[in-house]
Short mmCIF file of C-alpha atoms in Angstrom, two decimals:
data_model
loop_
_atom_site.label_atom_id
_atom_site.label_comp_id
_atom_site.label_asym_id
_atom_site.label_seq_id
_atom_site.Cartn_x
_atom_site.Cartn_y
_atom_site.Cartn_z
CA UNK A 1 0.06 0.04 -0.13
CA UNK A 2 1.28 3.64 -0.94
CA UNK A 3 -0.53 6.87 0.68
CA UNK A 4 -0.44 10.28 -0.44
CA UNK A 5 -0.74 13.30 2.34
CA UNK A 6 -1.31 16.87 1.54
CA UNK A 7 -1.24 18.97 3.70
CA UNK A 8 -3.11 22.28 4.14
CA UNK A 9 -1.82 24.61 6.96
CA UNK A 10 -4.74 27.22 6.95
CA UNK A 11 -7.35 27.59 9.75
CA UNK A 12 -10.29 30.03 10.34
CA UNK A 13 -8.73 30.19 14.37
CA UNK A 14 -6.46 27.80 15.95
CA UNK A 15 -8.29 25.49 18.34
CA UNK A 16 -6.99 26.08 21.93
CA UNK A 17 -5.45 22.64 21.90
CA UNK A 18 -4.20 22.04 18.50
CA UNK A 19 -0.15 21.85 18.32
CA UNK A 20 -0.16 20.92 14.57
CA UNK A 21 1.15 23.20 12.20
CA UNK A 22 -1.51 25.62 11.06
CA UNK A 23 -2.18 29.60 10.90
CA UNK A 24 -4.92 31.91 9.88
CA UNK A 25 -5.66 32.08 7.12
CA UNK A 26 -4.81 34.91 4.59
CA UNK A 27 -5.33 35.18 1.08
CA UNK A 28 -2.15 36.01 -0.51
CA UNK A 29 -0.71 33.09 1.50
CA UNK A 30 -3.59 30.54 -0.04
CA UNK A 31 -2.31 31.76 -3.83
CA UNK A 32 1.54 30.90 -3.26
CA UNK A 33 0.64 27.79 -0.96
CA UNK A 34 -0.99 26.35 -4.51
CA UNK A 35 1.74 27.49 -6.59
CA UNK A 36 4.20 26.13 -4.24
CA UNK A 37 2.59 22.60 -3.48
CA UNK A 38 2.40 21.89 -7.65
CA UNK A 39 6.16 22.66 -7.58
CA UNK A 40 6.71 20.27 -4.85
CA UNK A 41 4.62 17.83 -6.64
CA UNK A 42 6.48 17.96 -9.65
CA UNK A 43 9.58 17.36 -7.66
CA UNK A 44 8.44 14.01 -6.94
CA UNK A 45 6.68 13.15 -10.17
CA UNK A 46 9.60 11.41 -11.70
CA UNK A 47 10.05 8.82 -8.44
CA UNK A 48 6.70 7.81 -8.29
CA UNK A 49 6.05 7.61 -12.25
CA UNK A 50 5.64 4.03 -12.14
CA UNK A 51 3.80 3.75 -8.59
CA UNK A 52 0.11 4.27 -7.80
CA UNK A 53 -1.41 5.91 -4.79
CA UNK A 54 -3.73 3.62 -2.84
CA UNK A 55 -5.12 6.39 -0.67
CA UNK A 56 -4.97 10.36 -0.23
CA UNK A 57 -5.28 12.44 2.68
CA UNK A 58 -6.00 16.20 2.66
CA UNK A 59 -5.09 17.29 6.34
CA UNK A 60 -4.61 20.29 8.23
CA UNK A 61 -5.04 23.13 9.42
CA UNK A 62 -8.62 22.87 7.70
CA UNK A 63 -8.54 21.55 4.00
CA UNK A 64 -12.12 22.62 3.89
CA UNK A 65 -11.26 26.08 3.98
CA UNK A 66 -10.24 26.43 0.47
CA UNK A 67 -12.89 27.71 -1.96
CA UNK A 68 -14.31 25.31 -4.36
CA UNK A 69 -12.21 26.84 -7.35
CA UNK A 70 -9.15 26.46 -4.93
CA UNK A 71 -9.38 22.94 -4.14
CA UNK A 72 -10.42 21.85 -7.79
CA UNK A 73 -6.84 23.82 -8.39
CA UNK A 74 -5.26 21.38 -5.69
CA UNK A 75 -6.61 18.25 -6.78
CA UNK A 76 -5.87 18.78 -10.43
CA UNK A 77 -2.29 19.38 -9.82
CA UNK A 78 -2.20 16.01 -8.12
CA UNK A 79 -3.89 13.77 -10.81
CA UNK A 80 -1.19 15.51 -13.21
CA UNK A 81 1.67 14.88 -11.17
CA UNK A 82 0.69 11.13 -10.10
CA UNK A 83 -0.94 8.00 -10.51
CA UNK A 84 -4.00 7.61 -8.12
CA UNK A 85 -5.70 4.52 -8.46
CA UNK A 86 -9.31 4.48 -9.49
CA UNK A 87 -10.79 2.92 -6.47
CA UNK A 88 -8.36 5.17 -4.23
CA UNK A 89 -9.82 6.07 -1.04
CA UNK A 90 -9.76 9.96 -1.07
CA UNK A 91 -10.06 11.78 2.17
CA UNK A 92 -10.66 15.60 3.26
CA UNK A 93 -10.81 16.96 6.67
CA UNK A 94 -13.54 19.39 7.47
CA UNK A 95 -14.49 21.66 10.11
CA UNK A 96 -18.20 22.43 10.65
CA UNK A 97 -18.60 25.87 9.22
CA UNK A 98 -16.23 26.15 6.40
CA UNK A 99 -18.63 23.97 3.99
CA UNK A 100 -21.88 23.93 2.48
CA UNK A 101 -23.36 21.77 0.20
CA UNK A 102 -22.22 23.91 -2.86
CA UNK A 103 -18.66 22.86 -1.53
CA UNK A 104 -19.70 19.57 -1.10
CA UNK A 105 -20.87 18.88 -4.65
CA UNK A 106 -18.10 20.21 -5.59
CA UNK A 107 -15.60 17.96 -3.71
CA UNK A 108 -17.78 14.95 -4.80
CA UNK A 109 -17.20 15.84 -8.57
CA UNK A 110 -13.35 16.17 -7.77
CA UNK A 111 -13.57 12.64 -6.96
CA UNK A 112 -12.96 12.73 -2.95
CA UNK A 113 -14.72 10.12 -1.66
CA UNK A 114 -14.27 10.43 2.18
CA UNK A 115 -15.11 13.14 4.54
CA UNK A 116 -13.84 13.41 8.04
CA UNK A 117 -15.53 16.14 10.08
CA UNK A 118 -14.19 17.68 13.22
CA UNK A 119 -16.84 17.69 15.53
CA UNK A 120 -15.22 17.28 18.82
CA UNK A 121 -18.48 17.61 21.76
CA UNK A 122 -22.20 18.03 21.16
CA UNK A 123 -22.53 21.10 24.02
CA UNK A 124 -21.51 24.25 22.57
CA UNK A 125 -20.66 25.73 25.60
CA UNK A 126 -17.49 22.91 25.41
CA UNK A 127 -16.95 23.98 21.73
CA UNK A 128 -16.58 27.44 22.99
CA UNK A 129 -14.12 26.50 25.67
CA UNK A 130 -11.81 24.49 23.39
CA UNK A 131 -11.90 27.13 20.43
CA UNK A 132 -13.73 25.70 18.35
CA UNK A 133 -15.43 28.17 15.80
CA UNK A 134 -18.73 26.41 15.07
CA UNK A 135 -22.01 25.17 17.05
CA UNK A 136 -22.87 21.58 17.48
CA UNK A 137 -26.35 23.15 15.26
CA UNK A 138 -23.72 23.58 12.25
CA UNK A 139 -22.11 20.67 12.22
CA UNK A 140 -25.29 18.62 12.41
CA UNK A 141 -26.80 20.67 8.68
CA UNK A 142 -23.40 20.10 7.26
CA UNK A 143 -23.31 16.15 8.22
CA UNK A 144 -27.18 16.06 6.67
CA UNK A 145 -25.93 17.99 3.83
CA UNK A 146 -22.82 15.91 2.88
CA UNK A 147 -25.34 12.57 3.41
CA UNK A 148 -27.59 14.79 0.77
CA UNK A 149 -24.88 15.04 -2.07
CA UNK A 150 -24.27 11.55 -1.76
CA UNK A 151 -21.02 10.93 0.78
CA UNK A 152 -21.47 7.80 2.31
CA UNK A 153 -18.00 7.25 3.77
CA UNK A 154 -17.90 9.96 6.80
CA UNK A 155 -16.03 10.22 10.02
CA UNK A 156 -16.58 12.35 12.88
CA UNK A 157 -13.83 13.18 15.05
CA UNK A 158 -15.05 13.37 18.92
CA UNK A 159 -12.87 14.08 22.12
CA UNK A 160 -13.25 13.15 25.63
CA UNK A 161 -11.85 14.09 28.97
CA UNK A 162 -12.20 18.05 28.10
CA UNK A 163 -12.07 20.26 30.48
CA UNK A 164 -14.82 20.05 33.38
CA UNK A 165 -16.56 17.79 30.99
CA UNK A 166 -19.13 15.64 32.81
CA UNK A 167 -19.33 11.75 32.20
CA UNK A 168 -23.11 12.08 31.45
CA UNK A 169 -22.31 14.86 28.50
CA UNK A 170 -19.88 12.50 26.97
CA UNK A 171 -22.63 9.64 27.08
CA UNK A 172 -24.95 12.23 25.38
CA UNK A 173 -22.30 13.18 22.72
CA UNK A 174 -21.65 9.57 21.98
CA UNK A 175 -25.34 8.85 21.67
CA UNK A 176 -26.15 11.55 19.41
CA UNK A 177 -23.30 10.49 16.72
CA UNK A 178 -24.46 7.16 16.79
CA UNK A 179 -28.06 8.46 15.92
CA UNK A 180 -26.82 10.20 13.07
CA UNK A 181 -25.40 6.52 11.97
CA UNK A 182 -21.60 7.82 10.36
CA UNK A 183 -19.45 5.01 9.07
CA UNK A 184 -16.67 6.00 11.04
CA UNK A 185 -15.76 7.43 14.68
CA UNK A 186 -12.72 8.43 15.99
CA UNK A 187 -12.66 9.09 19.67
CA UNK A 188 -9.56 10.74 21.25
CA UNK A 189 -8.85 11.25 25.07
CA UNK A 190 -8.17 14.99 25.46
CA UNK A 191 -3.81 15.33 25.63
CA UNK A 192 -2.50 18.70 26.45
CA UNK A 193 0.47 19.66 24.69
CA UNK A 194 3.42 22.13 25.34
CA UNK A 195 2.62 25.74 23.62
CA UNK A 196 -1.02 25.33 22.96
CA UNK A 197 -3.28 27.95 24.26
CA UNK A 198 -5.01 24.79 26.29
CA UNK A 199 -1.93 24.23 28.04
CA UNK A 200 -1.01 27.90 29.16
CA UNK A 201 -4.97 27.85 30.70
CA UNK A 202 -4.20 24.82 32.46
CA UNK A 203 -1.04 25.78 33.65
CA UNK A 204 -3.00 28.89 35.52
CA UNK A 205 -5.03 27.12 36.99
CA UNK A 206 -8.27 27.99 34.93
CA UNK A 207 -9.38 23.97 34.92
CA UNK A 208 -8.79 20.86 36.31
CA UNK A 209 -7.77 17.61 33.98
CA UNK A 210 -9.93 14.78 34.30
CA UNK A 211 -8.30 12.35 36.59
CA UNK A 212 -6.90 8.86 35.42
CA UNK A 213 -9.93 6.46 36.50
CA UNK A 214 -12.15 9.06 34.96
CA UNK A 215 -10.30 8.90 31.43
CA UNK A 216 -10.52 5.22 31.56
CA UNK A 217 -14.23 4.76 32.17
CA UNK A 218 -14.86 7.47 29.38
CA UNK A 219 -12.74 5.09 27.40
CA UNK A 220 -14.43 1.80 28.62
CA UNK A 221 -17.82 3.26 27.92
CA UNK A 222 -17.20 4.27 24.38
CA UNK A 223 -15.77 0.95 23.23
CA UNK A 224 -18.30 -0.80 24.90
CA UNK A 225 -20.98 1.57 23.43
CA UNK A 226 -19.92 1.73 20.16
CA UNK A 227 -19.45 -1.96 19.89
CA UNK A 228 -22.99 -2.38 20.35
CA UNK A 229 -23.77 -0.09 18.04
CA UNK A 230 -22.03 -1.71 15.43
CA UNK A 231 -18.81 -0.20 15.48
CA UNK A 232 -15.96 -2.41 15.45
CA UNK A 233 -12.62 -1.02 17.16
CA UNK A 234 -9.73 -1.94 15.06
CA UNK A 235 -7.27 0.59 16.30
CA UNK A 236 -6.88 2.25 19.86
CA UNK A 237 -8.90 5.39 19.04
CA UNK A 238 -10.90 4.74 16.09
CA UNK A 239 -14.15 2.46 15.14
CA UNK A 240 -15.72 1.69 11.91
CA UNK A 241 -18.66 -0.26 10.39
CA UNK A 242 -17.76 -3.21 8.60
CA UNK A 243 -15.54 -2.29 5.79
CA UNK A 244 -15.01 1.36 6.53
CA UNK A 245 -11.87 1.63 8.26
CA UNK A 246 -9.59 4.33 7.37
CA UNK A 247 -7.47 2.40 4.74
CA UNK A 248 -4.75 5.70 4.94
CA UNK A 249 -4.30 5.67 8.54
CA UNK A 250 -3.27 1.85 8.10
CA UNK A 251 -0.91 2.80 6.16
CA UNK A 252 0.54 4.56 8.91
CA UNK A 253 -0.05 1.85 11.26
CA UNK A 254 1.30 -0.90 9.33
CA UNK A 255 4.54 1.03 8.32
CA UNK A 256 4.10 1.02 4.58
CA UNK A 257 5.22 4.11 2.74
CA UNK A 258 3.70 7.34 2.08
CA UNK A 259 4.51 10.49 0.40
CA UNK A 260 4.01 13.74 2.98
CA UNK A 261 3.83 17.07 0.81
CA UNK A 262 3.10 20.91 1.97
CA UNK A 263 4.48 22.73 5.12
CA UNK A 264 5.00 20.52 7.90
CA UNK A 265 4.14 17.24 6.28
CA UNK A 266 5.97 14.23 7.22
CA UNK A 267 6.33 11.07 4.94
CA UNK A 268 8.17 7.83 4.82
CA UNK A 269 9.81 6.39 1.69
CA UNK A 270 11.55 3.57 1.09
CA UNK A 271 13.92 3.71 4.57
CA UNK A 272 13.80 7.12 5.16
CA UNK A 273 11.71 9.42 7.02
CA UNK A 274 11.49 13.28 6.54
CA UNK A 275 9.58 16.03 7.56
CA UNK A 276 9.37 19.59 5.65
CA UNK A 277 10.20 22.99 7.15
CA UNK A 278 7.00 24.23 9.08
CA UNK A 279 7.35 27.50 8.01
CA UNK A 280 5.28 28.89 5.01
CA UNK A 281 7.81 31.25 4.25
CA UNK A 282 10.66 29.38 4.28
CA UNK A 283 8.48 26.27 2.27
CA UNK A 284 7.60 29.28 -0.20
CA UNK A 285 11.63 29.82 -0.70
CA UNK A 286 13.10 26.64 -1.03
CA UNK A 287 10.64 25.27 -3.73
CA UNK A 288 11.06 29.19 -5.59
CA UNK A 289 14.43 27.86 -5.71
CA UNK A 290 13.13 24.33 -6.79
CA UNK A 291 14.34 22.94 -3.68
CA UNK A 292 12.85 19.91 -1.70
CA UNK A 293 11.43 21.75 1.35
CA UNK A 294 12.78 18.99 3.58
CA UNK A 295 13.80 19.76 6.92
CA UNK A 296 15.34 16.83 8.43
CA UNK A 297 15.56 13.07 6.93
CA UNK A 298 16.56 10.00 9.06
CA UNK A 299 17.20 6.69 7.50
CA UNK A 300 15.73 4.14 10.05
CA UNK A 301 17.93 1.18 10.84
CA UNK A 302 16.38 -2.33 11.09
CA UNK A 303 16.12 -1.40 14.97
CA UNK A 304 14.54 1.53 14.40
CA UNK A 305 11.54 -0.28 11.71
CA UNK A 306 11.24 -3.38 14.04
CA UNK A 307 10.41 -1.02 17.27
CA UNK A 308 8.39 1.04 14.85
CA UNK A 309 6.69 -1.85 13.50
CA UNK A 310 6.13 -3.14 17.12
CA UNK A 311 4.35 0.36 18.20
CA UNK A 312 2.53 1.07 15.14
CA UNK A 313 1.06 -2.50 15.09
CA UNK A 314 0.18 -2.65 18.51
CA UNK A 315 -1.79 0.39 18.04
CA UNK A 316 -4.46 -1.78 15.97
CA UNK A 317 -6.66 -4.57 17.75
CA UNK A 318 -5.80 -6.98 15.19
CA UNK A 319 -2.01 -6.51 16.77
CA UNK A 320 1.57 -7.72 15.40
CA UNK A 321 1.46 -11.40 13.26
CA UNK A 322 3.89 -13.06 13.84
CA UNK A 323 4.45 -14.86 10.87
CA UNK A 324 4.82 -11.25 8.52
CA UNK A 325 7.02 -9.98 11.70
CA UNK A 326 9.45 -12.91 10.95
CA UNK A 327 8.86 -12.45 7.24
CA UNK A 328 9.99 -8.85 7.31
CA UNK A 329 13.09 -8.77 9.61
CA UNK A 330 14.05 -12.38 9.69
CA UNK A 331 14.06 -12.98 13.21
CA UNK A 332 11.10 -14.41 15.79
CA UNK A 333 9.41 -12.09 17.24
CA UNK A 334 9.17 -14.70 20.49
CA UNK A 335 12.45 -14.83 20.28
CA UNK A 336 13.50 -11.75 20.49
CA UNK A 337 11.31 -10.35 23.29
CA UNK A 338 10.59 -13.79 25.35
CA UNK A 339 11.22 -11.79 28.65
CA UNK A 340 9.49 -8.70 27.92
CA UNK A 341 6.30 -10.78 26.28
CA UNK A 342 6.82 -12.87 29.22
CA UNK A 343 6.35 -10.36 31.48
CA UNK A 344 3.48 -8.45 29.64
CA UNK A 345 1.15 -11.62 29.26
CA UNK A 346 1.65 -12.05 32.80
CA UNK A 347 0.08 -8.31 33.52
CA UNK A 348 -2.53 -9.15 31.45
CA UNK A 349 -1.29 -6.41 29.13
CA UNK A 350 -0.50 -8.43 25.91
CA UNK A 351 -2.15 -11.69 24.51
CA UNK A 352 -1.55 -14.07 21.68
CA UNK A 353 -4.12 -14.94 19.67
CA UNK A 354 -3.90 -17.05 16.52
CA UNK A 355 -0.17 -16.11 15.26
CA UNK A 356 -1.07 -12.42 16.55
CA UNK A 357 0.50 -10.42 19.30
CA UNK A 358 -2.07 -8.17 20.57
CA UNK A 359 -2.98 -5.46 23.55
CA UNK A 360 -5.51 -6.67 26.15
CA UNK A 361 -8.35 -4.01 26.99
CA UNK A 362 -6.06 -3.14 30.22
CA UNK A 363 -2.92 -2.84 28.10
CA UNK A 364 -5.15 -0.56 25.70
CA UNK A 365 -5.96 1.78 28.62
CA UNK A 366 -1.99 2.15 29.30
CA UNK A 367 -0.56 1.44 26.16
CA UNK A 368 2.34 4.28 25.96
CA UNK A 369 3.20 2.32 29.09
CA UNK A 370 3.51 -1.21 27.29
CA UNK A 371 5.25 0.35 24.11
CA UNK A 372 7.87 1.83 26.30
CA UNK A 373 9.00 -1.97 27.10
CA UNK A 374 10.01 -2.66 23.52
CA UNK A 375 12.36 0.64 23.04
CA UNK A 376 15.59 -0.43 23.03
#
C-alpha cells in the first residue's frame, strides 16, 4: 500500500488544544501555497511515475477552508503529477462552518469520497471552551448536507476528558453521534500539548484535568457502547462499520510508505523518514528555488524499523502478526522479546491469539507504558 498526504496549513482560528502546523488564513498566502504545493509535486513526479497511490489524505489545518476553485486546482495538480488508483480512498478533513452544500457537491465531483469532520463535542459550551468556531447545530446541518450530496463514507472526530466535561455529557455526545449513523467514529482523549492555548490555561489553573480513572471509564464506555451499536474498534481510538476502516491511517500503522507534501508534512519513502519545514515562508522560498522543502531526514536502522513496527502495530486491535514480522525482519518475535513478552502477558497487558500479539483491554488503557517496554 502507498499513501499520499497533502497538508493544507490554514485555519479560520487555531483551536486551543491544537499543536499541528497551522496558521490563521490569509488570501495572499493561499495563492502562494497552491503554486508551491504544485511545484513540490513536480519534484516527486519522476520518482513515483511507475507507482500508484492507494489512498490520498488532505489534512491540516482545515483543507475545507479552501474555496471550491482553489481545492479543484489542488486536486487537478495531484492528478497531473501522480497516478491515483481508480478506487483510491480520498479523504478530506473538514470543519463545520467551512463547508456548505455547494462545496460538498464540488468535492464529490473532484473524486473525494471520504469526509473526516471535526466535531469533538455536542455541547456548544464545550466547543467554545476549546476554541472551536462552530456550533453543534452547524455540524449537524453540514453532516446532513453531506449525506444528501451522496457521501457514504464519513468519519466524525470526537474528544473526551475535556476541561470540566461530565461523564454524562460524554455519553450524550456518543448517543447523538451514534444516532446519526456515520460509517466511522474517531474518539480521542484530550492530550495537553506544550505551546497550546489550552496548556497555558491549565498552567494558570483555569481548569482541572480529568483524573485517570474518569478518563479510563470514559474510554471503556466508548468501546462498549460503540461495539453494541455496530462499530468495530480496529485501533486504539478508531471505530468503524464493517468495511469502512480508514485505509490511509492503516498505511501509517502498518509502516507502509507514504509521501507527505506541504509545510510541516512528514513522509516515509524507502527506509527514510523525513519532515518538511514548518514555516510557510521558508517552504515557499525553498520551492521558489526548485528545492525540496525537507527539514530533516532519517534513514531507519533495522532496529528502528522493528520498534516502529511494534508500537504502530500494537495500536491496531489485530496487533502484530508473528509470521509477517518474521518474514519482514528475518527474526522470530517471541525469541527476540521473550522476557518482555512473558512479563507483559503475565501482567495481562498483552496476549497471543491466532499467531498475533495484541494488547488486552487493560493494555490499551495504558498503551504507552506497554510500547516503552519494547524500545531499546
